[in-house]
Tab-separated table of C-alpha atoms and ligand atoms in Angstrom:
chain	number	residue	atom	x	y	z
A	592	MET	CA	-58.111	-41.379	58.113
A	593	LEU	CA	-59.019	-38.772	60.804
A	594	SER	CA	-56.780	-35.811	62.212
A	595	VAL	CA	-55.837	-36.028	65.608
A	596	THR	CA	-58.364	-33.168	66.042
A	597	GLU	CA	-61.379	-34.579	64.588
A	598	ALA	CA	-60.683	-37.668	66.400
A	599	ARG	CA	-60.311	-35.881	69.506
A	600	ALA	CA	-63.638	-33.879	69.214
A	601	ARG	CA	-65.320	-37.124	68.707
A	602	VAL	CA	-63.842	-38.354	72.089
A	603	LEU	CA	-64.801	-34.996	73.930
A	604	GLY	CA	-68.575	-35.404	72.558
A	605	ALA	CA	-68.959	-38.764	73.983
A	606	VAL	CA	-67.991	-37.556	77.578
A	607	ARG	CA	-69.800	-35.452	79.800
A	608	THR	CA	-68.733	-33.341	82.849
A	609	LEU	CA	-69.460	-35.189	86.024
A	610	ASP	CA	-71.612	-33.794	88.829
A	611	THR	CA	-70.452	-31.617	91.965
A	612	ILE	CA	-69.140	-32.561	95.063
A	613	LYS	CA	-68.529	-30.556	98.321
A	614	LEU	CA	-65.014	-30.873	99.739
A	615	PRO	CA	-63.489	-29.133	102.895
A	616	ILE	CA	-61.284	-26.399	101.620
A	617	ALA	CA	-58.072	-28.312	102.792
A	618	GLU	CA	-58.801	-31.056	100.662
A	619	ALA	CA	-59.741	-29.425	97.283
A	620	ILE	CA	-56.350	-29.365	95.899
A	621	GLY	CA	-56.331	-29.710	92.160
A	622	ALA	CA	-60.055	-29.704	91.762
A	623	ALA	CA	-62.032	-27.992	89.592
A	624	LEU	CA	-64.272	-25.330	90.764
A	625	ALA	CA	-68.010	-25.725	90.081
A	626	GLU	CA	-68.925	-22.137	90.032
A	627	ASP	CA	-68.002	-18.701	90.086
A	628	LEU	CA	-67.168	-17.295	93.381
A	629	HIS	CA	-67.579	-13.703	94.486
A	630	ALA	CA	-66.551	-11.874	97.354
A	631	PRO	CA	-68.806	-12.051	100.303
A	632	HIS	CA	-67.043	-9.124	101.954
A	633	ALA	CA	-64.238	-6.981	101.368
A	634	LEU	CA	-60.759	-7.910	101.874
A	635	PRO	CA	-59.439	-6.842	104.176
A	636	PRO	CA	-62.349	-6.709	106.242
A	637	PHE	CA	-61.477	-4.023	108.209
A	638	ASP	CA	-59.094	-1.308	108.185
A	639	ASN	CA	-55.880	-2.544	109.992
A	640	SER	CA	-52.469	-1.886	110.870
A	641	ALA	CA	-49.536	-3.031	108.698
A	642	MET	CA	-46.897	-2.653	111.426
A	643	ASP	CA	-46.364	-2.785	115.076
A	644	GLY	CA	-46.489	0.893	116.263
A	645	TYR	CA	-48.808	3.657	117.514
A	646	ALA	CA	-52.080	4.632	115.915
A	647	VAL	CA	-52.069	8.336	115.443
A	648	ILE	CA	-53.720	11.234	113.624
A	649	ALA	CA	-51.149	12.009	111.025
A	650	SER	CA	-51.303	15.983	111.399
A	651	ASP	CA	-50.132	15.307	115.275
A	652	THR	CA	-46.600	13.936	113.850
A	653	LYS	CA	-46.170	16.893	111.407
A	654	GLY	CA	-42.423	17.829	111.508
A	655	ALA	CA	-41.370	15.380	114.015
A	656	THR	CA	-37.711	14.058	114.310
A	657	PRO	CA	-35.572	12.532	116.630
A	658	GLY	CA	-34.344	15.773	117.621
A	659	HIS	CA	-37.639	16.831	118.109
A	660	PRO	CA	-39.995	14.124	118.858
A	661	HIS	CA	-43.740	15.028	119.116
A	662	ARG	CA	-45.050	13.642	122.663
A	663	LEU	CA	-48.424	12.072	122.781
A	664	ARG	CA	-50.444	10.621	125.164
A	665	ILE	CA	-51.425	6.622	125.080
A	666	VAL	CA	-54.988	6.064	125.356
A	667	GLY	CA	-55.086	2.247	125.175
A	668	GLU	CA	-53.746	-0.846	122.950
A	669	VAL	CA	-55.390	-2.691	120.348
A	670	ARG	CA	-53.930	-6.201	119.772
A	671	ALA	CA	-54.640	-8.365	116.639
A	672	GLY	CA	-58.038	-10.163	117.307
A	673	GLU	CA	-59.339	-7.126	119.296
A	674	PRO	CA	-62.383	-5.518	118.404
A	675	GLY	CA	-60.408	-1.890	118.778
A	676	ASP	CA	-62.884	0.046	120.359
A	677	VAL	CA	-60.303	2.793	121.655
A	678	VAL	CA	-60.785	6.488	120.234
A	679	VAL	CA	-57.760	8.259	119.454
A	680	GLY	CA	-58.125	12.056	119.453
A	681	PRO	CA	-55.518	14.942	118.922
A	682	GLY	CA	-52.576	14.690	120.796
A	683	SER	CA	-52.992	10.895	121.480
A	684	ALA	CA	-51.942	7.659	120.223
A	685	ALA	CA	-53.042	4.032	120.544
A	686	ARG	CA	-50.525	1.110	120.994
A	687	ILE	CA	-51.176	-1.249	118.056
A	688	MET	CA	-49.999	-4.367	116.658
A	689	THR	CA	-49.804	-5.690	113.335
A	690	GLY	CA	-53.340	-6.937	111.880
A	691	ALA	CA	-55.381	-5.189	114.509
A	692	PRO	CA	-58.142	-3.025	113.483
A	693	VAL	CA	-57.240	0.755	113.289
A	694	PRO	CA	-59.006	2.479	116.230
A	695	GLN	CA	-61.448	5.293	115.737
A	696	GLY	CA	-60.213	8.764	115.061
A	697	ALA	CA	-56.551	7.352	114.300
A	698	ASP	CA	-55.530	7.583	110.221
A	699	ALA	CA	-51.739	6.132	110.093
A	700	ILE	CA	-49.426	4.155	112.171
A	701	VAL	CA	-46.081	5.002	113.145
A	702	PRO	CA	-43.774	2.158	113.429
A	703	VAL	CA	-42.267	1.060	116.861
A	704	GLU	CA	-39.096	1.621	115.581
A	705	GLN	CA	-39.739	5.725	115.336
A	706	THR	CA	-40.980	5.800	118.623
A	707	ARG	CA	-39.567	5.793	122.303
A	708	SER	CA	-42.314	5.383	124.882
A	709	ASP	CA	-43.030	4.929	128.554
A	710	ASP	CA	-46.041	3.541	130.006
A	711	SER	CA	-48.231	6.928	129.617
A	712	PHE	CA	-46.496	8.744	126.681
A	713	VAL	CA	-44.978	8.236	123.310
A	714	GLU	CA	-42.529	10.285	121.588
A	715	ILE	CA	-42.841	10.218	117.555
A	716	GLU	CA	-39.536	10.791	116.044
A	717	ALA	CA	-40.880	10.851	112.680
A	718	ALA	CA	-43.597	12.350	110.458
A	719	VAL	CA	-46.218	9.763	108.714
A	720	GLU	CA	-48.864	11.085	106.284
A	721	LEU	CA	-52.043	10.086	105.948
A	722	GLY	CA	-52.989	6.331	105.575
A	723	ARG	CA	-49.543	5.720	106.111
A	724	HIS	CA	-49.115	1.955	107.256
A	725	VAL	CA	-52.748	1.357	107.132
A	726	ARG	CA	-53.869	-1.442	105.180
A	727	PRO	CA	-57.737	-0.408	104.255
A	728	ALA	CA	-60.579	-2.291	104.259
A	729	GLY	CA	-61.071	-3.552	100.410
A	730	ASP	CA	-57.721	-2.750	99.484
A	731	ASP	CA	-57.413	-6.391	97.710
A	732	LEU	CA	-61.064	-7.035	96.990
A	733	LYS	CA	-64.265	-5.173	97.359
A	734	GLN	CA	-67.575	-7.002	98.103
A	735	GLY	CA	-68.807	-8.494	95.016
A	736	ASP	CA	-65.740	-8.795	93.131
A	737	LEU	CA	-65.183	-12.379	91.157
A	738	LEU	CA	-62.693	-14.086	93.074
A	739	VAL	CA	-62.340	-17.331	90.971
A	740	CYS	CA	-63.966	-18.813	87.969
A	741	ARG	CA	-65.395	-22.093	87.606
A	742	GLY	CA	-63.260	-24.696	85.785
A	743	THR	CA	-60.353	-23.177	87.770
A	744	GLU	CA	-57.925	-26.001	89.149
A	745	LEU	CA	-57.518	-25.042	92.926
A	746	GLY	CA	-53.951	-24.550	93.845
A	747	ALA	CA	-52.762	-23.222	96.919
A	748	GLY	CA	-53.039	-19.668	95.955
A	749	GLU	CA	-56.962	-19.884	95.094
A	750	LEU	CA	-57.689	-21.994	97.937
A	751	ALA	CA	-56.162	-19.749	100.436
A	752	LEU	CA	-58.181	-17.003	99.215
A	753	LEU	CA	-61.675	-19.027	99.350
A	754	ALA	CA	-60.335	-19.841	102.874
A	755	SER	CA	-60.231	-16.177	103.714
A	756	MET	CA	-63.692	-15.691	102.207
A	757	GLY	CA	-65.326	-18.515	104.201
A	758	PHE	CA	-65.795	-20.728	101.302
A	759	SER	CA	-65.626	-24.160	103.369
A	760	PRO	CA	-66.794	-26.659	101.781
A	761	VAL	CA	-66.253	-25.602	98.081
A	762	THR	CA	-68.304	-27.092	95.275
A	763	VAL	CA	-66.122	-28.900	92.748
A	764	HIS	CA	-66.618	-31.470	90.129
A	765	ARG	CA	-65.693	-34.877	91.307
A	766	PRO	CA	-63.073	-36.526	89.400
A	767	PRO	CA	-64.049	-39.537	87.258
A	768	ARG	CA	-63.211	-43.347	88.233
A	769	VAL	CA	-61.286	-44.736	85.168
A	770	ALA	CA	-61.278	-48.207	84.822
A	771	ILE	CA	-58.115	-49.722	83.104
A	772	VAL	CA	-58.157	-53.001	81.764
A	773	VAL	CA	-54.825	-54.213	79.689
A	774	THR	CA	-55.413	-57.035	77.200
A	775	GLY	CA	-52.578	-59.813	76.159
A	776	ASP	CA	-51.777	-63.467	76.857
A	777	GLU	CA	-48.321	-62.491	76.958
A	778	LEU	CA	-48.407	-60.397	80.112
A	779	VAL	CA	-47.361	-61.177	83.477
A	780	ALA	CA	-47.634	-58.490	86.761
A	781	PRO	CA	-44.538	-56.673	87.380
A	782	GLU	CA	-43.658	-58.585	90.414
A	783	ASP	CA	-43.708	-62.155	88.402
A	784	ALA	CA	-40.971	-63.676	86.704
A	785	PRO	CA	-42.225	-63.851	82.782
A	786	GLY	CA	-41.844	-67.496	81.243
A	787	PRO	CA	-40.747	-67.931	77.505
A	788	GLY	CA	-42.591	-65.463	75.365
A	789	GLN	CA	-44.126	-63.798	78.050
A	790	ILE	CA	-43.545	-59.954	79.146
A	791	ARG	CA	-44.210	-57.876	82.232
A	792	ASP	CA	-47.368	-55.652	81.758
A	793	SER	CA	-46.029	-52.226	82.163
A	794	ASN	CA	-49.326	-50.467	80.567
A	795	SER	CA	-51.359	-50.922	83.681
A	796	VAL	CA	-48.909	-48.962	85.423
A	797	ALA	CA	-48.571	-46.324	82.936
A	798	LEU	CA	-52.281	-45.640	82.714
A	799	GLY	CA	-52.686	-45.765	86.292
A	800	SER	CA	-50.060	-43.249	86.697
A	801	LEU	CA	-51.302	-41.240	83.617
A	802	VAL	CA	-54.915	-41.352	85.226
A	803	ARG	CA	-53.641	-39.958	88.352
A	804	GLU	CA	-51.701	-37.169	86.858
A	805	ALA	CA	-54.704	-36.233	84.800
A	806	GLY	CA	-56.374	-35.889	88.262
A	807	GLY	CA	-58.769	-39.154	87.753
A	808	ALA	CA	-59.103	-42.279	90.044
A	809	PRO	CA	-57.863	-45.112	88.561
A	810	LEU	CA	-59.145	-48.797	88.954
A	811	VAL	CA	-56.963	-50.794	87.537
A	812	TYR	CA	-58.079	-54.532	86.553
A	813	ARG	CA	-55.919	-57.542	86.133
A	814	ALA	CA	-54.279	-58.198	82.456
A	815	VAL	CA	-57.233	-59.969	80.667
A	816	ALA	CA	-56.223	-62.987	78.524
A	817	ASP	CA	-57.038	-62.908	74.818
A	818	ASP	CA	-60.342	-64.503	74.760
A	819	LEU	CA	-63.722	-63.308	74.060
A	820	GLU	CA	-65.443	-64.528	77.442
A	821	ALA	CA	-62.798	-63.137	79.656
A	822	THR	CA	-62.751	-59.662	77.665
A	823	CYS	CA	-66.507	-59.333	78.082
A	824	GLN	CA	-66.617	-60.264	81.672
A	825	THR	CA	-64.141	-57.497	83.092
A	826	PHE	CA	-65.407	-54.922	80.344
A	827	GLU	CA	-68.780	-55.433	82.005
A	828	ALA	CA	-67.658	-55.382	85.358
A	829	ALA	CA	-65.460	-52.260	84.879
A	830	SER	CA	-68.369	-50.565	83.230
A	831	VAL	CA	-70.506	-51.013	86.531
A	832	ARG	CA	-67.910	-49.248	88.700
A	833	ALA	CA	-66.312	-46.841	86.502
A	834	ASP	CA	-67.331	-43.156	84.562
A	835	ILE	CA	-65.191	-44.402	81.755
A	836	VAL	CA	-63.334	-47.749	80.675
A	837	VAL	CA	-59.707	-47.463	78.822
A	838	SER	CA	-58.279	-50.628	77.376
A	839	SER	CA	-54.665	-51.222	75.891
A	840	GLY	CA	-54.120	-53.760	73.432
A	841	GLY	CA	-55.998	-55.955	71.248
A	842	VAL	CA	-57.550	-53.367	68.978
A	843	ALA	CA	-55.958	-54.475	65.718
A	844	VAL	CA	-58.009	-57.130	63.559
A	845	GLY	CA	-55.668	-60.264	64.384
A	846	LYS	CA	-56.928	-63.659	65.284
A	847	TYR	CA	-56.626	-62.924	68.648
A	848	ASP	CA	-57.646	-59.314	69.055
A	849	PHE	CA	-61.142	-59.079	71.226
A	850	VAL	CA	-61.431	-55.616	72.043
A	851	LYS	CA	-63.988	-55.011	69.050
A	852	PRO	CA	-65.949	-58.152	69.334
A	853	ALA	CA	-66.397	-57.554	72.977
A	854	LEU	CA	-67.792	-54.134	72.463
A	855	GLU	CA	-69.946	-55.199	69.684
A	856	ARG	CA	-71.520	-57.874	72.232
A	857	LEU	CA	-71.890	-55.365	74.900
A	858	GLY	CA	-72.569	-52.206	73.537
A	859	ARG	CA	-71.658	-50.131	70.752
A	860	ILE	CA	-68.037	-49.607	68.816
A	861	ASP	CA	-66.555	-47.173	66.469
A	862	MET	CA	-63.361	-47.638	65.159
A	863	TRP	CA	-61.103	-44.964	63.577
A	864	LYS	CA	-57.543	-44.696	61.938
A	865	VAL	CA	-56.045	-41.446	63.163
A	866	ALA	CA	-53.659	-39.895	61.115
A	867	MET	CA	-51.009	-39.735	63.677
A	868	GLN	CA	-47.885	-41.769	64.795
A	869	PRO	CA	-47.860	-43.525	67.228
A	870	GLY	CA	-51.235	-44.562	68.421
A	871	LYS	CA	-53.156	-44.784	64.972
A	872	PRO	CA	-55.827	-47.305	65.905
A	873	VAL	CA	-58.449	-45.559	68.335
A	874	VAL	CA	-61.352	-47.162	69.428
A	875	LEU	CA	-64.373	-45.015	70.920
A	876	GLY	CA	-67.360	-47.213	72.094
A	877	ALA	CA	-69.957	-47.549	74.987
A	878	ILE	CA	-71.105	-49.900	77.208
A	879	GLY	CA	-74.683	-48.514	78.544
A	880	GLU	CA	-73.775	-45.010	79.173
A	881	ILE	CA	-70.428	-45.311	80.023
A	882	PRO	CA	-67.977	-44.299	77.406
A	883	PHE	CA	-65.269	-46.767	76.436
A	884	LEU	CA	-61.855	-45.825	74.886
A	885	GLY	CA	-59.652	-48.789	73.237
A	886	LEU	CA	-55.845	-47.689	72.582
A	887	PRO	CA	-53.256	-49.758	70.973
A	888	GLY	CA	-50.791	-51.741	73.259
A	889	ASN	CA	-47.688	-50.593	72.446
A	890	PRO	CA	-46.111	-48.921	75.559
A	891	VAL	CA	-45.403	-45.627	73.931
A	892	SER	CA	-48.503	-45.499	71.889
A	893	ILE	CA	-50.441	-45.829	75.559
A	894	HIS	CA	-48.734	-42.378	76.553
A	895	VAL	CA	-49.198	-40.728	73.097
A	896	SER	CA	-52.879	-41.658	72.735
A	897	PHE	CA	-53.526	-41.315	76.407
A	898	GLU	CA	-52.353	-37.648	76.065
A	899	GLN	CA	-54.319	-36.941	73.011
A	900	PHE	CA	-57.340	-38.412	73.870
A	901	VAL	CA	-57.692	-40.021	77.177
A	902	ARG	CA	-56.371	-36.916	79.487
A	903	PRO	CA	-58.573	-34.242	77.588
A	904	ALA	CA	-61.616	-36.521	78.357
A	905	ILE	CA	-60.821	-36.812	81.805
A	906	ARG	CA	-60.254	-33.078	82.200
A	907	LYS	CA	-63.709	-32.329	80.462
A	908	MET	CA	-65.354	-34.990	83.351
A	909	ARG	CA	-63.619	-33.188	86.115
A	910	GLY	CA	-64.820	-29.831	84.779
A	911	CYS	CA	-61.475	-28.100	84.011
A	912	ARG	CA	-61.668	-25.135	81.898
A	913	GLY	CA	-58.442	-25.878	79.511
A	914	LEU	CA	-58.164	-29.121	78.584
A	915	LEU	CA	-55.060	-29.259	76.242
A	916	ARG	CA	-51.616	-28.992	77.134
A	917	PRO	CA	-49.813	-25.683	76.303
A	918	ILE	CA	-47.691	-25.576	73.405
A	919	VAL	CA	-44.342	-23.931	72.900
A	920	LYS	CA	-41.879	-23.133	69.930
A	921	ALA	CA	-38.621	-24.688	70.559
A	922	ARG	CA	-35.725	-25.253	68.322
A	923	LEU	CA	-34.854	-28.617	67.409
A	924	THR	CA	-31.168	-30.120	67.915
A	925	ASP	CA	-31.538	-32.727	65.537
A	926	PRO	CA	-32.614	-33.417	62.347
A	927	LEU	CA	-35.874	-35.568	61.743
A	928	GLU	CA	-37.538	-37.557	58.765
A	929	LYS	CA	-40.343	-39.233	58.017
A	930	SER	CA	-42.797	-39.790	55.085
A	931	PRO	CA	-46.143	-37.608	54.566
A	932	GLY	CA	-49.516	-38.077	55.747
A	933	ARG	CA	-49.301	-38.851	59.574
A	934	LEU	CA	-48.656	-36.016	62.377
A	935	HIS	CA	-45.837	-37.596	64.550
A	936	PHE	CA	-45.421	-37.011	67.969
A	937	VAL	CA	-41.650	-36.942	68.630
A	938	ARG	CA	-40.736	-37.344	72.564
A	939	VAL	CA	-38.394	-34.415	73.514
A	940	ARG	CA	-36.641	-33.089	76.216
A	941	LEU	CA	-37.009	-29.555	76.924
A	942	GLU	CA	-33.981	-27.155	77.980
A	943	TYR	CA	-34.137	-23.012	78.236
A	944	LEU	CA	-30.950	-21.912	77.146
A	945	ASP	CA	-29.509	-18.071	76.749
A	946	GLY	CA	-33.615	-17.105	76.350
A	947	GLU	CA	-34.468	-19.585	74.039
A	948	MET	CA	-36.165	-23.135	74.248
A	949	PHE	CA	-34.671	-25.980	72.847
A	950	ALA	CA	-36.180	-29.596	72.139
A	951	SER	CA	-33.928	-32.737	71.828
A	952	PRO	CA	-35.694	-35.897	70.717
A	953	THR	CA	-34.986	-38.466	73.516
A	954	GLY	CA	-33.866	-41.191	71.529
A	955	GLY	CA	-35.421	-43.780	69.136
A	956	GLN	CA	-39.215	-43.162	67.969
A	957	GLY	CA	-40.271	-46.484	67.697
A	958	SER	CA	-43.600	-47.194	69.547
A	959	HIS	CA	-42.001	-49.873	71.343
A	960	ILE	CA	-39.096	-47.744	72.486
A	961	GLN	CA	-39.661	-47.164	75.858
A	962	SER	CA	-36.730	-45.655	77.011
A	963	SER	CA	-37.403	-42.666	74.709
A	964	LEU	CA	-39.837	-41.854	77.369
A	965	ILE	CA	-37.233	-41.260	79.786
A	966	GLY	CA	-36.177	-37.730	80.189
A	967	CYS	CA	-39.428	-36.453	77.978
A	968	ASP	CA	-40.737	-33.270	79.009
A	969	GLY	CA	-43.150	-33.114	76.039
A	970	LEU	CA	-44.179	-34.065	72.343
A	971	ALA	CA	-42.919	-32.189	69.261
A	972	ARG	CA	-45.117	-32.347	66.266
A	973	PHE	CA	-43.777	-33.151	62.983
A	974	TYR	CA	-46.774	-32.130	61.220
A	975	ALA	CA	-48.253	-34.494	58.624
A	976	HIS	CA	-47.259	-32.824	55.480
A	977	GLU	CA	-43.513	-32.427	56.587
A	978	THR	CA	-41.128	-34.820	55.804
A	979	GLN	CA	-37.717	-33.207	56.962
A	980	LEU	CA	-36.803	-31.203	59.810
A	981	GLN	CA	-33.291	-29.469	60.070
A	982	MET	CA	-31.555	-29.170	63.221
A	983	GLY	CA	-32.308	-25.878	63.888
A	984	ASP	CA	-35.955	-25.485	62.884
A	985	ILE	CA	-38.696	-24.146	65.044
A	986	VAL	CA	-41.109	-27.057	66.423
A	987	ASP	CA	-44.289	-27.026	68.183
A	988	VAL	CA	-43.952	-28.823	71.764
A	989	GLU	CA	-47.169	-29.957	73.582
A	990	VAL	CA	-45.296	-29.331	77.142
A	991	TRP	CA	-45.925	-32.211	80.012
A	992	ARG	CA	-43.268	-30.134	82.280
A	993	PHE	CA	-40.785	-28.105	82.421
A	994	PRO	CA	-37.774	-29.497	83.717
A	995	GLU	CA	-36.339	-28.629	87.374
A	996	VAL	CA	-32.751	-27.629	87.460
A	997	LEU	CA	-30.285	-28.427	90.245
A	998	ASP	CA	-29.278	-24.727	90.740
A	999	ASP	CA	-30.113	-21.342	90.376
A	1000	PRO	CA	-28.637	-19.959	87.234
A	1001	SER	CA	-28.945	-16.074	88.084
B	1833	AMP	P1	-51.426	-55.340	70.949
B	1833	AMP	O1	-52.182	-54.012	70.474
B	1833	AMP	O2	-52.308	-56.023	71.580
B	1833	AMP	O3	-51.215	-55.977	69.551
B	1833	AMP	O4	-50.027	-54.935	71.584
B	1833	AMP	C1	-48.824	-54.346	70.787
B	1833	AMP	C2	-47.647	-54.379	71.551
B	1833	AMP	O5	-47.780	-53.899	72.756
B	1833	AMP	C3	-47.284	-56.144	71.529
B	1833	AMP	O6	-45.771	-56.088	71.585
B	1833	AMP	C4	-47.506	-56.336	73.296
B	1833	AMP	O7	-46.872	-57.222	73.333
B	1833	AMP	C5	-47.558	-54.858	73.766
B	1833	AMP	N1	-48.145	-54.966	74.974
B	1833	AMP	C6	-49.833	-54.824	74.830
B	1833	AMP	N2	-50.096	-54.838	76.115
B	1833	AMP	C7	-49.056	-54.490	76.952
B	1833	AMP	C8	-48.812	-54.246	78.293
B	1833	AMP	N3	-49.775	-54.000	79.044
B	1833	AMP	N4	-47.380	-53.936	79.103
B	1833	AMP	C9	-46.455	-54.110	77.826
B	1833	AMP	N5	-46.937	-54.056	76.658
B	1833	AMP	C10	-47.801	-54.722	76.286
B	1834	MG	MG1	-52.248	-57.860	72.261
């Protein structure tokens, strides 16, 4: 049996980062940047005012108070968006708005609240030191500074900075098209009523959603019957349209499991047992150049196997820098038991209480217990060599999300 780490390394070795596309900056949320980007100019690009007020020579305000205001002649006005070609000399001031360029000669801003004025003169009622309320050019970033490095998933903050620097369109890796093919004679669509012995196909919905959450573009096929010809046909069609094909079910060696025979006919296949629970069997193959990953059919296994193998693969294809979930230490709220040999992934709810993270198993851990995915915030690792965990023991948890709260607890 392979360890999860070894199996994942093989999966990651079989996929490559996809080519790049250019996207308008406003549409690039979540995409991974394809290159390091450096500042083409300083930010702010010019000295500008942080306040509405008067641009002055700081030394002209020395000793000014409401009782002894200093009277300065108003030589002009600079609004945001204007070039600001007024010149401020000794004994004079220019009216200025927030974001407007500081005029030549001026070296400080007096906020309007500390002045009184008529059309021609302003009375300064407070002293300001040199540079006060001026945002100097390059205060934030100098020309040539590294802005965002390649592999960063662009969030609102990164996108806004890149927009400030004129990077639209922006070059990112394209998301993989992920074909999803579930197999099973017993499956009917979620909209349909199952007949005797049939069940609704939930894995298509699970995988489609997981792919989307991982930043891929799902192509979901109709459930395929347990039949070699039908399986081959769909796998082949999927491999033509997709960057990677992911299947569910039919990977055992039962009489009606056709994933392996289909792959043997269409391309190549590698099948492993991975020392994990749930999700022991994993199939890695290829149809032509297109990688193929076959996951077991059990609804919980799908989630766990997807997490361990498909999500990192999608993230590599997308060009993301980090491929794996963050891990936190959490205190277990219930005891757990198992036999040694396999790494168990325990679905847990996370709660942060009095400065400590707690992990509570979400219920039965059988690979068919779908309700254990409700309220699940991540997977606690019950390591292969371990057999017992006590309440209060510290476990490693792969975090899917931190739960939102109803109220601000502070
Ligand atoms: P298999 O890996 O094909 O042997 O399937 C294992 C178990 O998962 C069986 O109980 C199947 O009925 C169930 N299963 C397989 N595919 C799906 C699916 N798409 N939706 C829900 N359950 C499934
Ligand atoms: Mg099956």
